[in-house]
CSV table of C-alpha atoms in Angstrom, one decimal:
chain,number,residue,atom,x,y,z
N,1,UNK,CA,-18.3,9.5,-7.4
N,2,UNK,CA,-20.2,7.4,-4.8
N,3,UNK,CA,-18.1,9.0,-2.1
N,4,UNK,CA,-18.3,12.4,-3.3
N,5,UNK,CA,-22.3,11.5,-2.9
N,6,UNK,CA,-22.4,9.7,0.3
N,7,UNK,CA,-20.5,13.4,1.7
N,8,UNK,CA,-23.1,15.3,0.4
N,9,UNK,CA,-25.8,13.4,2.1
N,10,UNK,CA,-23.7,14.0,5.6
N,11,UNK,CA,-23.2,17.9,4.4
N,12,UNK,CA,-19.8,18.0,3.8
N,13,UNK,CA,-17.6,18.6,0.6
N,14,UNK,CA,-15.4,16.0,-1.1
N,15,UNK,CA,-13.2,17.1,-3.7
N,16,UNK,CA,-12.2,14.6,-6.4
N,17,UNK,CA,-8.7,14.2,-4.6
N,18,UNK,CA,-10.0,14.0,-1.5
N,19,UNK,CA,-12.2,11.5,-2.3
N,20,UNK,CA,-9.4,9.0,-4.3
N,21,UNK,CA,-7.4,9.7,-1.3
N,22,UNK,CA,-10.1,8.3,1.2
N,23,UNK,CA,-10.8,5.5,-1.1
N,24,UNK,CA,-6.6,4.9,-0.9
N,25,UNK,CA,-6.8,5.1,3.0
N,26,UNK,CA,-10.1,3.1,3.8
N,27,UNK,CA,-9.7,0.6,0.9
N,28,UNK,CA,-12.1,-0.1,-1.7
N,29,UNK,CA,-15.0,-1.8,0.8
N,30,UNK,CA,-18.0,0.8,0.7
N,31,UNK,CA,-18.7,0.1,4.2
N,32,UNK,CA,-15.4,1.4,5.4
N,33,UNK,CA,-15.2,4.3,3.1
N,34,UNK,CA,-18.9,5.6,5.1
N,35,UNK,CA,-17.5,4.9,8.0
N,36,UNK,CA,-14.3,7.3,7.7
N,37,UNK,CA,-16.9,9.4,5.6
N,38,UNK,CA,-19.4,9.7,8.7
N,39,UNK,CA,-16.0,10.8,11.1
N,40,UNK,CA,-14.8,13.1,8.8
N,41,UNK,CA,-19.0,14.3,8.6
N,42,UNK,CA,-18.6,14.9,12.3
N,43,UNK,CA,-15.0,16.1,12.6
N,44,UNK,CA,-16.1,18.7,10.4
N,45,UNK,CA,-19.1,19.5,11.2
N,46,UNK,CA,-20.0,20.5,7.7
N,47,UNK,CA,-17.7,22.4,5.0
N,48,UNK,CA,-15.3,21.1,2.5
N,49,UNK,CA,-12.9,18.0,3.7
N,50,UNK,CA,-9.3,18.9,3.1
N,51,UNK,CA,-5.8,16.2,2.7
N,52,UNK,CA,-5.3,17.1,6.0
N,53,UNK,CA,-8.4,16.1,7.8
N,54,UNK,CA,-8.6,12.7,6.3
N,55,UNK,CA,-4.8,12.2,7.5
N,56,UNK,CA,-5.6,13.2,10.8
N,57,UNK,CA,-8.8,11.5,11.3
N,58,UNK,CA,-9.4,8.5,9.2
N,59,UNK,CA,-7.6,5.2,10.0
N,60,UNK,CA,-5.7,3.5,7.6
N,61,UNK,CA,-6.0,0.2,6.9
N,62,UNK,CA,-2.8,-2.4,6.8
N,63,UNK,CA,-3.7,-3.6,3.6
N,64,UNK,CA,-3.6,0.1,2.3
N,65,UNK,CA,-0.6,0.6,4.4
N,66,UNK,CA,1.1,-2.5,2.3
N,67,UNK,CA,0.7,0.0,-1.1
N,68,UNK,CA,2.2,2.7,0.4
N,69,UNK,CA,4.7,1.2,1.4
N,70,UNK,CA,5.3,-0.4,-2.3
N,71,UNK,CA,4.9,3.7,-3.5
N,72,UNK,CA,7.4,4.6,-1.4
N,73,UNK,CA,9.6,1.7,-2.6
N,74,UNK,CA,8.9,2.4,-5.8
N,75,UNK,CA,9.4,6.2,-5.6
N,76,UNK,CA,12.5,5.3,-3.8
N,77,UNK,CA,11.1,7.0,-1.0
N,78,UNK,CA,13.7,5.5,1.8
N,79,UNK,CA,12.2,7.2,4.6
N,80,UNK,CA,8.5,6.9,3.5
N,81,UNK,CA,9.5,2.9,3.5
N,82,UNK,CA,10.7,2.8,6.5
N,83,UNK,CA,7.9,4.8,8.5
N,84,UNK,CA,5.1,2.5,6.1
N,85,UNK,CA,7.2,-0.3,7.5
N,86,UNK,CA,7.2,0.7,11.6
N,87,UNK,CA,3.5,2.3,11.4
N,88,UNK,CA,2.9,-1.9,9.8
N,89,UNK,CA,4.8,-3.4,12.7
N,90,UNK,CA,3.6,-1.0,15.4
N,91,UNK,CA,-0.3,-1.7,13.7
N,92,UNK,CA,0.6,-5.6,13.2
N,93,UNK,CA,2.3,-6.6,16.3
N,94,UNK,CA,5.1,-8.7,14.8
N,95,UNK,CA,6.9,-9.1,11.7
N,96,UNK,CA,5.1,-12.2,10.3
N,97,UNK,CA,1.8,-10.9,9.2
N,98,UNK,CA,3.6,-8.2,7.8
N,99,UNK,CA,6.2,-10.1,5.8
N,100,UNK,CA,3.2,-11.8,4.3
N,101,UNK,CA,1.4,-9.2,3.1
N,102,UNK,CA,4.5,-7.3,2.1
N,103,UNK,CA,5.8,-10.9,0.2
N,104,UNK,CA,2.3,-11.3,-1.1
N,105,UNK,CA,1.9,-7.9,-2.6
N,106,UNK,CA,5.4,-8.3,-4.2
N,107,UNK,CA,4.4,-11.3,-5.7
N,108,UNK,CA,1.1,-10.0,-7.5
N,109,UNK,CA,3.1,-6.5,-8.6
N,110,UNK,CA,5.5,-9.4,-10.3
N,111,UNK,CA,3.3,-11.1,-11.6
N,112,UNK,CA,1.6,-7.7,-13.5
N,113,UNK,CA,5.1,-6.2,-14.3
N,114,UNK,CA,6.0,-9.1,-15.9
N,115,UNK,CA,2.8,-9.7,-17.9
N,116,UNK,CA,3.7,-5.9,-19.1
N,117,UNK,CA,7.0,-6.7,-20.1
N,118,UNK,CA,5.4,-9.5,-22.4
N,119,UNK,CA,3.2,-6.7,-23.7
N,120,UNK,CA,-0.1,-7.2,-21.9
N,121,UNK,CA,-2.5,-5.0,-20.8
N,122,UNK,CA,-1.1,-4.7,-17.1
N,123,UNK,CA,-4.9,-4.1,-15.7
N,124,UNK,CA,-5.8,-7.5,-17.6
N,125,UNK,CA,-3.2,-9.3,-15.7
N,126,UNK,CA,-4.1,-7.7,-12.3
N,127,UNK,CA,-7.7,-8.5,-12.6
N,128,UNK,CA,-6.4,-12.3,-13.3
N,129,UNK,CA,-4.8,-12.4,-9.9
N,130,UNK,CA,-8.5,-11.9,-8.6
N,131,UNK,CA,-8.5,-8.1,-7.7
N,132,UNK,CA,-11.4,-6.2,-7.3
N,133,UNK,CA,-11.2,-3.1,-9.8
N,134,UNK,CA,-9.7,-0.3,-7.3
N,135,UNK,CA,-6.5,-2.9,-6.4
N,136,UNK,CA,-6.0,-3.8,-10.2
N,137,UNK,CA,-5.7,0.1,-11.3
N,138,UNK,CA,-3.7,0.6,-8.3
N,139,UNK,CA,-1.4,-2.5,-8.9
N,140,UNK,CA,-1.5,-1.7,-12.9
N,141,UNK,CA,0.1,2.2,-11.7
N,142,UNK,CA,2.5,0.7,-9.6
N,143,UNK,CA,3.6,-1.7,-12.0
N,144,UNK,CA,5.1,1.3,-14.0
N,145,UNK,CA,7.7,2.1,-11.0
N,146,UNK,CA,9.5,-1.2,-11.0
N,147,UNK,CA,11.1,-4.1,-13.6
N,148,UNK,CA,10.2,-7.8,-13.2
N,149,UNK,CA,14.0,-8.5,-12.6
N,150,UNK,CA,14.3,-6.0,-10.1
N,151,UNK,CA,11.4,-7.5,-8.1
N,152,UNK,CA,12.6,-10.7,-8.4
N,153,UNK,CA,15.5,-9.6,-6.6
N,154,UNK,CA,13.4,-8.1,-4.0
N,155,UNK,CA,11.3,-11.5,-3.9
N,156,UNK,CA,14.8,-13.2,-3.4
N,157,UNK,CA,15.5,-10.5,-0.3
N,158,UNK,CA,12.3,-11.2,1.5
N,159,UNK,CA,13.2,-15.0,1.1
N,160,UNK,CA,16.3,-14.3,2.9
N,161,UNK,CA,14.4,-12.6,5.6
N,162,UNK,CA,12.0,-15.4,6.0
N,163,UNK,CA,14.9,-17.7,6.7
N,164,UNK,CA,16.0,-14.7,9.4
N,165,UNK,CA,12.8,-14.6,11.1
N,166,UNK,CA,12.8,-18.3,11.4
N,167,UNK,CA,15.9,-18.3,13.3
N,168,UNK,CA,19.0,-18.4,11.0
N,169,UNK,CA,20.0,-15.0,12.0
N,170,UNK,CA,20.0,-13.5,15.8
N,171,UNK,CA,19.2,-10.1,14.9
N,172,UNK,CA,15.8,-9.1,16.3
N,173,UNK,CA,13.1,-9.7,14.0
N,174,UNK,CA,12.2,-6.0,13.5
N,175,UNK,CA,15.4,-5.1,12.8
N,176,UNK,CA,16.1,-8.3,10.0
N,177,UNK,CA,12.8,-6.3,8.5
N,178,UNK,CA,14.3,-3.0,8.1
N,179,UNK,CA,17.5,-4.2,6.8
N,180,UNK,CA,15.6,-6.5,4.3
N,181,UNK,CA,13.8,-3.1,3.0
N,182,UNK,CA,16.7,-1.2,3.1
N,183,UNK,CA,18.0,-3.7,0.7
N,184,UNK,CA,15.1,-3.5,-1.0
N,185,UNK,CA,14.9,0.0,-1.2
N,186,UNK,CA,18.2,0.5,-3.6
N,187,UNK,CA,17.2,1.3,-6.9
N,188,UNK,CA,20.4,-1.1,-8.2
N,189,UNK,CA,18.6,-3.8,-6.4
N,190,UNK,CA,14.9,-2.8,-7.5
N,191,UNK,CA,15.5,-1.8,-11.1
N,192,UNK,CA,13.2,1.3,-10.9
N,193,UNK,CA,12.4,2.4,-14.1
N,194,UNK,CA,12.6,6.0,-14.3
């Protein structure tokens, strides 16, 4: 609601899905949601803000690239992983600061799915791992996607890679990446519940 407000104030129209998806792209820090707002204000000039505008003009951030990367996993989305995954690298640099957010991320949407398996209230357990509201719903709807043993294998692939990129394998480390998701990716390996 804030956002649909704030675009008001700069004369232009923000739909309810337009706004959700700008909160998904700029994360859930009100500063960076005006600032995209305030582009999109001027890209516009005025009118009603479509999908399309806020792809093309607002930046996403590499935290916000991390969950769509886990949709696209969890959608079994291969090629929507594996363009999250380059746009991460090409953003990042190198393949370490994105195996730790990637590992990180896994380990919290464990840490949920499994405290749903055990019955409990998924948003609970995200908001115990210290997320701010919009990252616990968003964590809690992921969690429905995938099975704790499933991640747990995926958690066992990116341990594997992290062995890679510290020099047990020769393969580049961009590439040990990509064939660590594409393992990752399989639904046999993820356990996506359907």
């Amino acid at each position: 609601r804030w956002a649909q407000e704030e675009a008001a104030r700069l004369h232009v129209k923000l739909g309810q899905a337009e706004a959700r998806r700008l909160v998904e792209v700029a994360g859930p820090e009100q500063r960076s949601i005006l600032t995209e707002l305030e582009k999109l204000a001027v890209y516009k000039g005025g009118g009603k803000v479509e999908m399309e505008d806020i792809e093309e003009v607002c930046w996403v951030s590499p935290e916000v690239k991390v969950w769509d990367l886990t949709d696209a996993l969890g959608g079994k989305d291969r090629a929507g992983t594996f363009r999250n995954l380059e746009e991460l690298m090409v953003e990042r640099g190198s393949p370490s600061p994105v195996f730790f957010a990637v590992s990180m991320h896994l380990r919290r949407l464990h840490e949920v799915v499994a405290a749903a398996e055990r019955g409990e209230d998924p948003l609970k357990a995200a908001a115990a791992l210290g997320l701010k509201p919009f990252p616990a719903k968003k964590i809690a709807r992921q969690s429905q996607d995938f099975t704790a043993s499933g991640l747990k294998k995926a958690i066992a692939v990116l341990a594997e890679l992290d062995a890679d990129l510290k020099g047990r394998d020769d393969l580049r480390p961009d590439l040990a990446f990509e064939r660590a998701m594409a393992r990752s990716s399989t639904a046999k390996l993820l356990s996506v519940t359907l």
